[in-house]
Amino acid sequence: MKRIGVRLAYFVRTAWRGLRASPVTSAVAVMTIGISLVLVGAFALLLQNMESLLDKLGGELHVTAYLEDGLTQGQQQEIAHLIGTVEGVESVSLITKEEAFERFRRGVGRGSALLEGLADNPLPASIEIALVASRRSASGMAMVVASLDGLDGIDDLASGQDWVEGYMRAVALLRGLGVGLGAILALATLLIVANTIRLAVFARRDELEILSLVGASHSFMQTPFLLEGILQGALGGGVALLLLFALFRVVLPGFEFGLELVLGGVSPRFFALGESLALVATGAGLGLFGSAAAVTGGWRT
Amino acid sequence: MDERRDAAVRLFHVSKSYDAGSFALRDVSLEFARGEFVFLTGPSGAGKTTLLKLLFAAEQPSEGQIVVLGRNIARLGESAIPPLRRRIGVVFQDFKLLQSRTVEENVAMALAVVGTPRREARAKVFSILKQLGLQHRRYHHPLSLSGGEQQRVAIARALVNEPEILLADEPTGNLDPDLTVDIMDLIASTAIRGTTVVVATHELGIVGRYGKRTIRLDQGRITEDKKAVGVASGM
Ligand SMILES: Nc1ncnc2c1ncn2[C@@H]1O[C@H](COP(=O)(O)OP(=O)(O)OP(=O)(O)O)[C@@H](O)[C@H]1O
Ligand SMILES: [Mg+2]
């Protein structure tokens, strides 16, 4: 056990010495990993937030049935009752013409003075239809809309169906792009780390020759390089995390409007601790694979 | 002479040729007992370094069998070579010191490989450097040392692990006569403690002084194998 501790200390010391021996190449590798992970991380952040918007919207998805003008209150309530019995409908609530107007006035706020001149209330009465959980999706909504279509007294049916479908497609597209970009960047990062470590092996060939002559095993000679790769990767992951956080805090608030557009009411959320660690671990993993590719070619003594 | 049955080194009809047609060693058979002290002499190009290289598996024989510390070198797998080398100390003709490391760090490399804890390693390095009169140079870099001092660092690295076999290639090539005697006495004392010592040298003066077994090589062949005389003679 003691031996293992002694070895580990030696490996860490040697890896650290290796990093410091070539600060420029090491820094380039760290920054490359960092920038790659910033790009991938930014995608992940965007997707994560867009998905949480979808989740949130899921609970609020509803279908609105606009009623024909001229129906009596009793008729309106009858229609609402009828809709309430349709499969997939959880609950209904009737919005009268007056309520609709009141909502609109409040929504417009200060500009409401403009509405004073309006002689007639142009807004129709409507019925807000909440869906059971299993129908809270684009296709679920489509089914409910289809079974309400053509019902007497209903002028028009509106749902977020098209919008939700588009949004889901956008999320899927972004995810695909993110995965593709991630794969390309991972490959580039691996190549850069492998190259950096290969240079380090070359720079230390005298040391390796002597180590081999005094009886060092391959793994004894290789481990510090693997650790060096892991260190570079983890540092790159840390750099990426800091950059992402800075972007999130400093740059994002400047794009409030655009953000509102993609995220709706959801306030943007940064990575949690576990996800942050995963980003650093991804860097470390890339570093490990890159350096492993560099050193497992085997070297001659 | 020490007549223990298990020899440290055995060569059976060993030949080595680097290039087809020419032989660096030719049909060499010999045996070194444990704790034996052997001089290897012969003119430049005789094959002394080649013979030493075969013993720590830096080269493979072209023909014949080599058994070192009970291992057949020719049949040794890649992974069995490092453990064997850890039992053998080598002083290289060109020292092979790392210029970017201090004297202490250079010597400690042999200890790092066997997993000696750092504090223990420092103590061992200090002790061996002191025996070689180099303790005041331990934080210097090899380039700032004289040739003789560098040679002693190389010897320190070979001895610090208390190897079972010590192979020294011209270990006194850069030393003045007084130092030569000191260093050779130190090397000889390790043989007394049970280490098999093989010293390649073309300085016949040293060889004569110690009266040890002397093997003479010429163009890759053993031309003489002179047994040790009972007692080391004076100058
Ligand atoms: N790596 C090599 N490749 C090709 N030929 C070699 C190699 N090493 C040695 N030789 C040749 O093998 C022969 C023996 O060389 P070796 O180095 O063993 O001699 P030596 O006795 O140690 O000489 P010296 O006293 O000059 O050190 C020489 O002819 C040399 O040119
Ligand atoms: Mg030689």
XYZ file of C-alpha atoms and ligand atoms in Angstrom:
568
model
C 0.000 0.000 0.000
C 2.849 2.311 0.941
C 4.498 1.525 -2.381
C 1.384 2.637 -4.244
C 1.363 5.938 -2.371
C 5.035 6.494 -3.156
C 4.427 5.697 -6.824
C 1.401 7.956 -7.028
C 3.342 10.838 -5.504
C 6.113 10.241 -8.031
C 3.645 10.141 -10.949
C 1.921 13.355 -9.884
C 5.252 15.135 -9.353
C 6.521 13.971 -12.725
C 3.311 14.912 -14.538
C 3.346 18.341 -12.943
C 6.992 18.782 -13.874
C 6.080 17.808 -17.435
C 3.327 20.431 -17.598
C 5.676 23.128 -16.362
C 8.513 22.019 -18.608
C 6.539 23.021 -21.702
C 4.203 25.774 -20.500
C 3.337 27.067 -23.963
C 2.328 23.771 -25.592
C 0.510 22.783 -22.405
C -1.346 26.119 -22.304
C -2.327 25.743 -25.961
C -3.691 22.278 -25.251
C -5.571 23.495 -22.181
C -7.075 26.445 -24.090
C -8.065 24.226 -27.026
C -9.849 21.834 -24.726
C -11.357 24.816 -22.903
C -12.737 26.472 -26.038
C -14.105 23.191 -27.400
C -15.868 22.563 -24.143
C -17.207 26.146 -24.029
C -18.897 25.551 -27.387
C -20.261 22.171 -26.400
C -21.209 23.499 -22.968
C -23.041 26.480 -24.474
C -25.095 24.093 -26.581
C -25.813 21.970 -23.557
C -26.871 25.014 -21.553
C -29.168 26.273 -24.302
C -30.740 22.847 -24.762
C -31.110 22.307 -21.068
C -32.962 25.598 -20.711
C -35.102 25.064 -23.790
C -36.076 21.645 -22.521
C -37.029 22.997 -19.155
C -39.255 25.474 -20.999
C -40.927 22.570 -22.758
C -41.480 20.886 -19.418
C -42.977 24.022 -17.986
C -45.197 24.564 -21.005
C -46.373 20.999 -20.804
C -48.292 21.852 -17.654
C -49.833 24.942 -19.191
C -50.756 23.619 -22.574
C -54.380 24.111 -23.264
C -56.812 24.436 -26.148
C -59.005 27.504 -26.498
C -62.438 27.251 -28.123
C -63.759 30.643 -29.279
C -67.542 30.792 -29.188
C -69.876 32.282 -31.728
C -71.288 35.681 -30.856
C -74.847 35.906 -29.749
C -75.056 32.802 -27.579
C -76.814 33.111 -24.271
C -74.978 32.461 -21.035
C -76.938 29.236 -20.694
C -75.929 28.032 -24.144
C -72.322 28.871 -23.438
C -72.420 26.844 -20.223
C -73.998 23.952 -22.045
C -71.182 23.901 -24.600
C -68.598 24.080 -21.810
C -70.262 21.143 -20.088
C -70.288 19.165 -23.299
C -66.591 19.822 -23.919
C -65.858 18.714 -20.358
C -67.075 15.217 -21.257
C -64.745 14.817 -24.241
C -61.970 12.277 -23.796
C -58.623 13.856 -22.912
C -60.136 16.965 -21.400
C -59.321 17.504 -17.767
C -61.251 20.677 -16.996
C -62.896 23.620 -18.730
C -63.365 27.236 -17.742
C -65.617 29.728 -19.422
C -64.283 33.213 -20.226
C -67.134 35.612 -21.009
C -66.815 38.525 -23.434
C -66.488 40.910 -20.473
C -63.792 38.859 -18.785
C -61.873 38.609 -22.042
C -62.005 42.368 -22.450
C -60.936 42.944 -18.852
C -57.935 40.602 -19.334
C -56.985 42.345 -22.528
C -57.214 45.767 -20.898
C -54.981 44.664 -18.052
C -52.574 43.102 -20.493
C -52.218 46.282 -22.492
C -51.663 48.264 -19.315
C -51.088 51.976 -19.693
C -52.174 52.003 -23.293
C -55.665 51.097 -22.085
C -56.760 54.703 -22.571
C -56.881 53.917 -26.259
C -59.505 51.292 -25.598
C -61.893 53.729 -23.977
C -62.944 54.945 -27.386
C -63.957 51.492 -28.442
C -67.722 51.439 -28.810
C -68.215 47.679 -28.890
C -66.331 44.864 -27.169
C -64.786 43.018 -30.148
C -63.560 40.027 -28.167
C -65.428 36.733 -28.292
C -66.302 34.578 -25.319
C -64.140 31.492 -25.084
C -63.667 28.234 -23.237
C -60.210 27.310 -21.933
C -59.745 23.577 -22.062
C -57.069 21.980 -19.861
C -55.850 18.580 -20.980
C -55.148 15.427 -19.013
C -51.411 14.829 -18.548
C -51.202 12.194 -21.289
C -52.537 14.649 -23.873
C -50.128 17.489 -23.062
C -48.156 17.201 -26.260
C -48.502 18.387 -29.821
C -50.103 15.136 -30.968
C -52.266 14.860 -27.861
C -53.568 18.343 -28.465
C -54.236 17.556 -32.088
C -56.439 14.620 -31.058
C -58.512 16.754 -28.688
C -58.833 19.538 -31.270
C -59.994 17.003 -33.859
C -62.738 15.663 -31.617
C -63.988 19.193 -30.811
C -63.936 20.304 -34.407
C -67.392 21.025 -35.856
C -69.096 21.224 -32.488
C -72.118 23.560 -32.601
C -71.497 27.035 -31.246
C -67.728 26.942 -31.659
C -66.359 29.532 -34.033
C -62.708 28.639 -33.901
C -60.273 26.380 -32.092
C -56.784 27.540 -31.159
C -53.960 25.623 -29.585
C -50.209 26.047 -29.166
C -49.905 22.871 -31.209
C -48.019 24.318 -34.174
C -45.817 26.383 -31.950
C -44.969 23.479 -29.654
C -44.218 21.247 -32.607
C -41.900 23.866 -34.068
C -40.183 24.396 -30.782
C -39.668 20.674 -30.280
C -38.253 20.408 -33.761
C -35.897 23.296 -33.018
C -34.735 21.607 -29.824
C -34.158 18.321 -31.650
C -32.253 20.117 -34.398
C -30.102 21.946 -31.888
C -29.437 18.706 -30.064
C -28.355 17.052 -33.288
C -26.117 19.994 -34.117
C -24.707 19.914 -30.604
C -23.919 16.205 -30.803
C -22.308 16.615 -34.239
C -20.305 19.631 -33.162
C -19.335 17.841 -29.954
C -18.078 14.831 -31.895
C -15.985 16.968 -34.216
C -14.560 19.032 -31.368
C -13.843 15.905 -29.310
C -11.873 14.469 -32.213
C -9.945 17.711 -32.698
C -9.235 17.889 -28.979
C -8.010 14.297 -28.899
C -5.638 14.998 -31.759
C -4.271 18.119 -30.083
C -3.739 16.413 -26.736
C -2.162 13.398 -28.423
C 0.177 15.690 -30.297
C 1.096 17.667 -27.192
C 1.879 14.494 -25.288
C 3.854 13.093 -28.203
C 5.965 16.251 -28.118
C 6.401 15.842 -24.374
C 7.533 12.229 -24.849
C 10.003 13.401 -27.455
C 11.283 16.211 -25.229
C 11.889 13.729 -22.428
C 13.384 10.905 -24.500
C 16.730 11.134 -22.633
C 14.995 10.764 -19.309
C 12.943 7.861 -20.660
C 16.053 6.139 -21.981
C 17.749 6.369 -18.590
C 14.611 5.270 -16.746
C 14.376 2.277 -19.005
C 18.039 1.421 -18.418
C 17.612 1.523 -14.644
C 14.641 -0.830 -14.917
C 11.492 1.271 -15.252
C 8.531 -0.638 -16.681
C 6.496 0.751 -19.554
C 3.598 1.612 -17.297
C 5.957 3.414 -14.921
C 7.144 5.583 -17.789
C 3.709 6.032 -19.383
C 1.624 6.884 -16.343
C 3.024 10.416 -15.845
C 2.126 11.231 -19.454
C -1.413 9.915 -18.988
C -1.711 12.009 -15.851
C -0.366 14.990 -17.736
C -3.109 14.506 -20.331
C -5.746 14.171 -17.615
C -4.457 17.330 -15.926
C -4.532 19.262 -19.190
C -8.065 18.053 -19.873
C -9.339 18.832 -16.382
C -7.745 22.296 -16.498
C -9.380 22.820 -19.903
C -12.714 21.771 -18.413
C -12.212 24.221 -15.556
C -11.379 27.013 -18.006
C -14.532 26.171 -19.991
C -16.648 26.256 -16.853
C -15.316 29.678 -15.854
C -15.777 31.072 -19.358
C -19.307 29.727 -19.593
C -20.176 31.167 -16.223
C -18.738 34.548 -17.221
C -20.736 34.456 -20.469
C -23.837 33.453 -18.566
C -23.477 36.253 -16.035
C -22.046 39.081 -18.126
C -23.058 38.578 -21.718
C -26.475 36.906 -21.468
C -28.275 39.747 -19.644
C -27.497 41.960 -22.651
C -29.631 39.684 -24.798
C -32.738 39.741 -22.664
C -35.042 40.233 -25.611
C -33.630 37.360 -27.656
C -33.649 35.208 -24.569
C -37.302 35.991 -23.954
C -37.961 34.866 -27.491
C -36.332 31.414 -27.141
C -37.043 30.713 -23.529
C -40.381 32.379 -22.974
C -40.933 33.065 -19.321
C -38.346 30.562 -18.050
C -35.445 32.318 -16.331
C -32.147 30.866 -17.579
C -30.440 28.357 -15.297
C -26.696 27.597 -15.168
C -25.215 24.110 -14.705
C -25.748 22.500 -11.321
C -22.739 21.173 -9.424
C -23.037 17.683 -10.892
C -23.233 19.007 -14.440
C -20.270 21.320 -13.811
C -18.240 18.377 -12.566
C -19.335 16.384 -15.599
C -17.924 19.119 -17.850
C -14.558 19.000 -16.045
C -14.635 15.195 -16.120
C -15.318 15.279 -19.859
C -12.186 17.402 -20.257
C -10.196 14.988 -18.116
C -11.510 12.039 -20.139
C -10.558 13.678 -23.431
C -7.100 14.348 -21.976
C -6.748 10.738 -20.895
C -7.768 9.320 -24.282
C -5.577 11.786 -26.156
C -2.496 10.983 -24.100
C -3.247 7.263 -24.173
C -3.329 7.443 -27.958
C 0.054 9.160 -27.826
C 1.857 6.781 -25.496
C 0.442 3.337 -26.177
C 2.187 3.195 -29.523
C 5.037 1.686 -27.478
C 8.505 3.083 -27.389
C 11.825 1.458 -28.005
C 14.560 1.637 -25.435
C 37.195 -17.795 -5.013
C 33.526 -17.920 -4.284
C 32.338 -21.292 -5.545
C 28.593 -21.045 -4.922
C 26.761 -23.245 -7.376
C 24.328 -20.744 -8.888
C 26.345 -18.543 -11.158
C 25.314 -14.916 -11.557
C 26.017 -14.989 -15.279
C 26.371 -17.799 -17.809
C 27.069 -17.457 -21.525
C 26.858 -20.468 -23.880
C 28.394 -19.982 -27.313
C 27.163 -16.448 -27.614
C 27.655 -14.487 -30.806
C 26.485 -11.016 -31.581
C 26.578 -9.306 -34.926
C 25.141 -5.860 -35.485
C 25.600 -6.018 -39.256
C 25.476 -9.172 -41.316
C 28.959 -10.571 -41.865
C 30.800 -8.880 -39.003
C 30.778 -10.079 -35.413
C 31.106 -7.893 -32.316
C 31.204 -11.092 -30.226
C 31.983 -14.563 -31.492
C 31.280 -17.877 -29.759
C 31.794 -16.583 -26.241
C 31.190 -18.998 -23.362
C 31.869 -18.014 -19.766
C 30.518 -18.044 -16.264
C 30.660 -15.458 -13.455
C 30.025 -16.654 -9.919
C 28.013 -14.595 -7.469
C 30.269 -12.081 -5.744
C 32.993 -12.552 -8.341
C 35.026 -9.563 -9.541
C 35.945 -9.731 -13.221
C 37.911 -7.419 -15.447
C 37.082 -7.315 -19.134
C 39.961 -5.999 -21.205
C 40.889 -5.715 -24.822
C 41.539 -3.096 -27.454
C 38.951 -0.632 -28.646
C 36.254 -2.403 -30.638
C 37.002 -5.761 -29.017
C 33.401 -6.186 -27.870
C 33.563 -5.221 -24.182
C 30.604 -2.838 -24.260
C 28.660 -5.281 -26.402
C 29.155 -8.031 -23.833
C 27.942 -5.762 -21.025
C 24.910 -4.704 -23.085
C 23.919 -8.328 -23.560
C 24.024 -8.842 -19.795
C 21.389 -6.204 -19.038
C 19.326 -7.020 -22.117
C 20.052 -3.778 -23.938
C 20.958 -6.010 -26.891
C 19.856 -9.514 -27.799
C 22.406 -12.173 -28.750
C 22.445 -13.296 -32.386
C 23.300 -16.834 -31.301
C 23.705 -18.757 -28.074
C 22.133 -18.554 -24.645
C 22.641 -16.047 -21.837
C 21.451 -16.693 -18.298
C 21.585 -13.745 -15.896
C 20.430 -14.188 -12.276
C 18.604 -17.322 -13.356
C 16.812 -15.698 -16.312
C 17.368 -16.708 -19.893
C 17.845 -13.354 -21.596
C 16.979 -14.581 -25.079
C 13.640 -15.935 -23.906
C 12.782 -13.011 -21.685
C 9.509 -11.298 -22.514
C 9.393 -7.534 -22.882
C 7.817 -7.187 -19.437
C 10.461 -9.299 -17.663
C 13.343 -7.030 -18.669
C 12.644 -4.101 -16.274
C 12.549 -6.291 -13.122
C 15.867 -7.853 -14.155
C 17.449 -4.451 -14.777
C 16.429 -3.287 -11.305
C 18.762 -5.957 -9.926
C 21.665 -4.772 -12.076
C 23.593 -1.508 -11.703
C 25.232 -0.144 -14.834
C 27.918 2.537 -15.166
C 27.789 3.651 -18.793
C 30.825 4.585 -20.793
C 29.093 7.909 -21.644
C 27.587 8.275 -18.122
C 24.015 8.911 -19.365
C 23.273 11.636 -16.833
C 20.310 13.956 -17.228
C 21.605 17.511 -17.605
C 18.305 19.077 -16.533
C 18.384 17.365 -13.130
C 20.606 17.827 -10.127
C 23.148 15.223 -9.072
C 20.806 14.116 -6.301
C 17.865 13.751 -8.696
C 19.975 11.813 -11.172
C 21.029 9.285 -8.566
C 17.491 9.110 -7.146
C 16.081 7.994 -10.517
C 17.267 4.467 -9.804
C 15.409 4.563 -6.482
C 12.197 6.071 -7.893
C 11.940 3.097 -10.222
C 11.890 0.629 -7.330
C 9.425 2.771 -5.356
C 11.680 3.972 -2.547
C 9.919 6.684 -0.493
C 11.405 10.121 -1.060
C 12.852 10.698 2.375
C 14.487 7.298 2.432
C 15.769 7.926 -1.090
C 17.362 11.225 -0.057
C 19.178 9.537 2.793
C 20.442 6.737 0.552
C 21.572 9.183 -2.118
C 23.394 11.290 0.436
C 25.142 8.257 1.850
C 26.364 6.939 -1.509
C 27.447 10.429 -2.651
C 29.394 10.809 0.562
C 31.214 7.529 -0.045
C 32.179 8.885 -3.443
C 33.194 12.278 -2.047
C 30.428 14.111 -3.888
C 27.955 15.069 -1.163
C 28.766 18.785 -1.530
C 27.826 18.576 -5.201
C 24.376 17.081 -4.759
C 22.446 20.190 -5.789
C 24.670 20.878 -8.802
C 23.820 19.984 -12.355
C 26.030 17.468 -14.165
C 27.257 20.025 -16.707
C 28.824 22.104 -13.940
C 30.851 19.082 -12.783
C 34.206 17.846 -14.021
C 34.380 14.658 -16.078
C 35.617 12.717 -13.069
C 32.797 14.035 -10.903
C 30.211 13.115 -13.516
C 31.698 9.645 -13.650
C 31.277 9.295 -9.921
C 27.641 10.405 -10.174
C 27.115 7.629 -12.715
C 28.738 5.169 -10.309
C 26.573 6.434 -7.453
C 23.421 5.838 -9.506
C 24.568 2.304 -10.337
C 25.340 1.465 -6.706
C 22.566 3.227 -4.804
C 20.186 0.275 -5.203
C 22.726 -2.249 -3.900
C 22.483 -4.284 -7.110
C 23.255 -7.987 -7.362
C 25.359 -7.322 -10.432
C 27.399 -4.213 -11.155
C 28.445 -3.624 -14.747
C 30.950 -0.792 -15.166
C 32.117 0.338 -18.592
C 35.405 2.234 -18.274
C 34.445 3.568 -14.833
C 37.797 5.248 -14.279
C 38.327 6.628 -17.746
C 38.130 10.227 -16.587
C 39.673 9.962 -13.141
C 43.139 10.977 -11.970
C 45.329 8.152 -10.567
C 44.500 8.832 -6.896
C 40.773 8.939 -7.540
C 41.021 5.875 -9.748
C 42.337 3.905 -6.797
C 39.623 5.247 -4.470
C 36.841 4.478 -6.905
C 38.145 1.025 -7.799
C 38.493 0.228 -4.090
C 34.865 1.225 -3.626
C 33.768 -0.937 -6.539
C 35.869 -3.823 -5.251
C 34.309 -3.501 -1.801
C 30.844 -4.070 -3.294
C 32.114 -7.396 -4.638
C 33.221 -8.343 -1.160
C 29.655 -7.676 -0.006
C 28.390 -10.215 -2.548
C 27.774 -8.176 -5.687
C 29.042 -9.656 -8.926
C 31.202 -6.964 -10.491
C 32.205 -6.758 -14.146
C 34.532 -3.889 -15.050
C 35.406 -3.228 -18.674
C 38.633 -1.298 -18.994
C 41.685 -1.007 -21.147
C 43.825 0.405 -18.298
C 46.049 -2.565 -17.611
C 47.596 -0.796 -14.618
C 44.374 -1.100 -12.646
C 43.878 -4.683 -13.744
C 47.307 -5.618 -12.486
C 46.829 -3.839 -9.178
C 43.840 -5.932 -8.137
C 44.933 -9.338 -9.377
C 41.355 -10.330 -10.156
C 40.067 -12.640 -12.858
C 40.719 -10.973 -16.170
C 39.075 -11.852 -19.455
C 40.701 -10.525 -22.550
C 38.656 -9.987 -25.686
C 39.992 -9.400 -29.144
C 37.795 -8.965 -32.186
C 34.895 -10.496 -30.324
C 36.683 -13.634 -29.150
C 38.012 -14.533 -25.704
C 41.765 -14.714 -26.095
C 42.643 -15.112 -22.435
C 40.842 -15.908 -19.158
C 43.293 -15.342 -16.312
C 42.147 -16.584 -12.925
C 42.377 -14.325 -9.907
C 45.513 -14.527 -7.793
C 44.848 -15.201 -4.117
C 45.660 -11.763 -2.684
C 45.493 -8.343 -4.251
C 49.026 -7.156 -4.928
C 50.300 -3.656 -4.087
C 51.391 -1.097 -6.661
N 25.090 -0.307 -32.104
C 26.036 -0.794 -32.933
N 25.777 -0.948 -34.246
C 26.684 -1.466 -35.088
N 27.903 -1.843 -34.708
C 28.232 -1.726 -33.408
C 27.311 -1.192 -32.455
N 27.912 -1.182 -31.246
C 29.145 -1.687 -31.443
N 29.350 -2.023 -32.725
C 30.554 -2.630 -33.283
O 30.847 -3.782 -32.529
C 32.212 -3.886 -32.264
C 32.457 -3.962 -30.758
O 32.102 -2.709 -30.173
P 32.138 -2.453 -28.630
O 31.530 -1.127 -28.382
O 31.541 -3.603 -27.936
O 33.707 -2.388 -28.363
P 34.474 -1.994 -27.020
O 35.333 -3.120 -26.690
O 33.515 -1.552 -25.983
O 35.342 -0.742 -27.507
P 35.796 0.545 -26.665
O 36.974 0.124 -25.856
O 36.203 1.512 -27.735
O 34.634 1.006 -25.874
C 32.860 -2.682 -32.927
O 33.388 -3.085 -34.168
C 31.747 -1.721 -33.116
O 31.942 -0.935 -34.257
Mg 33.136 0.188 -25.011
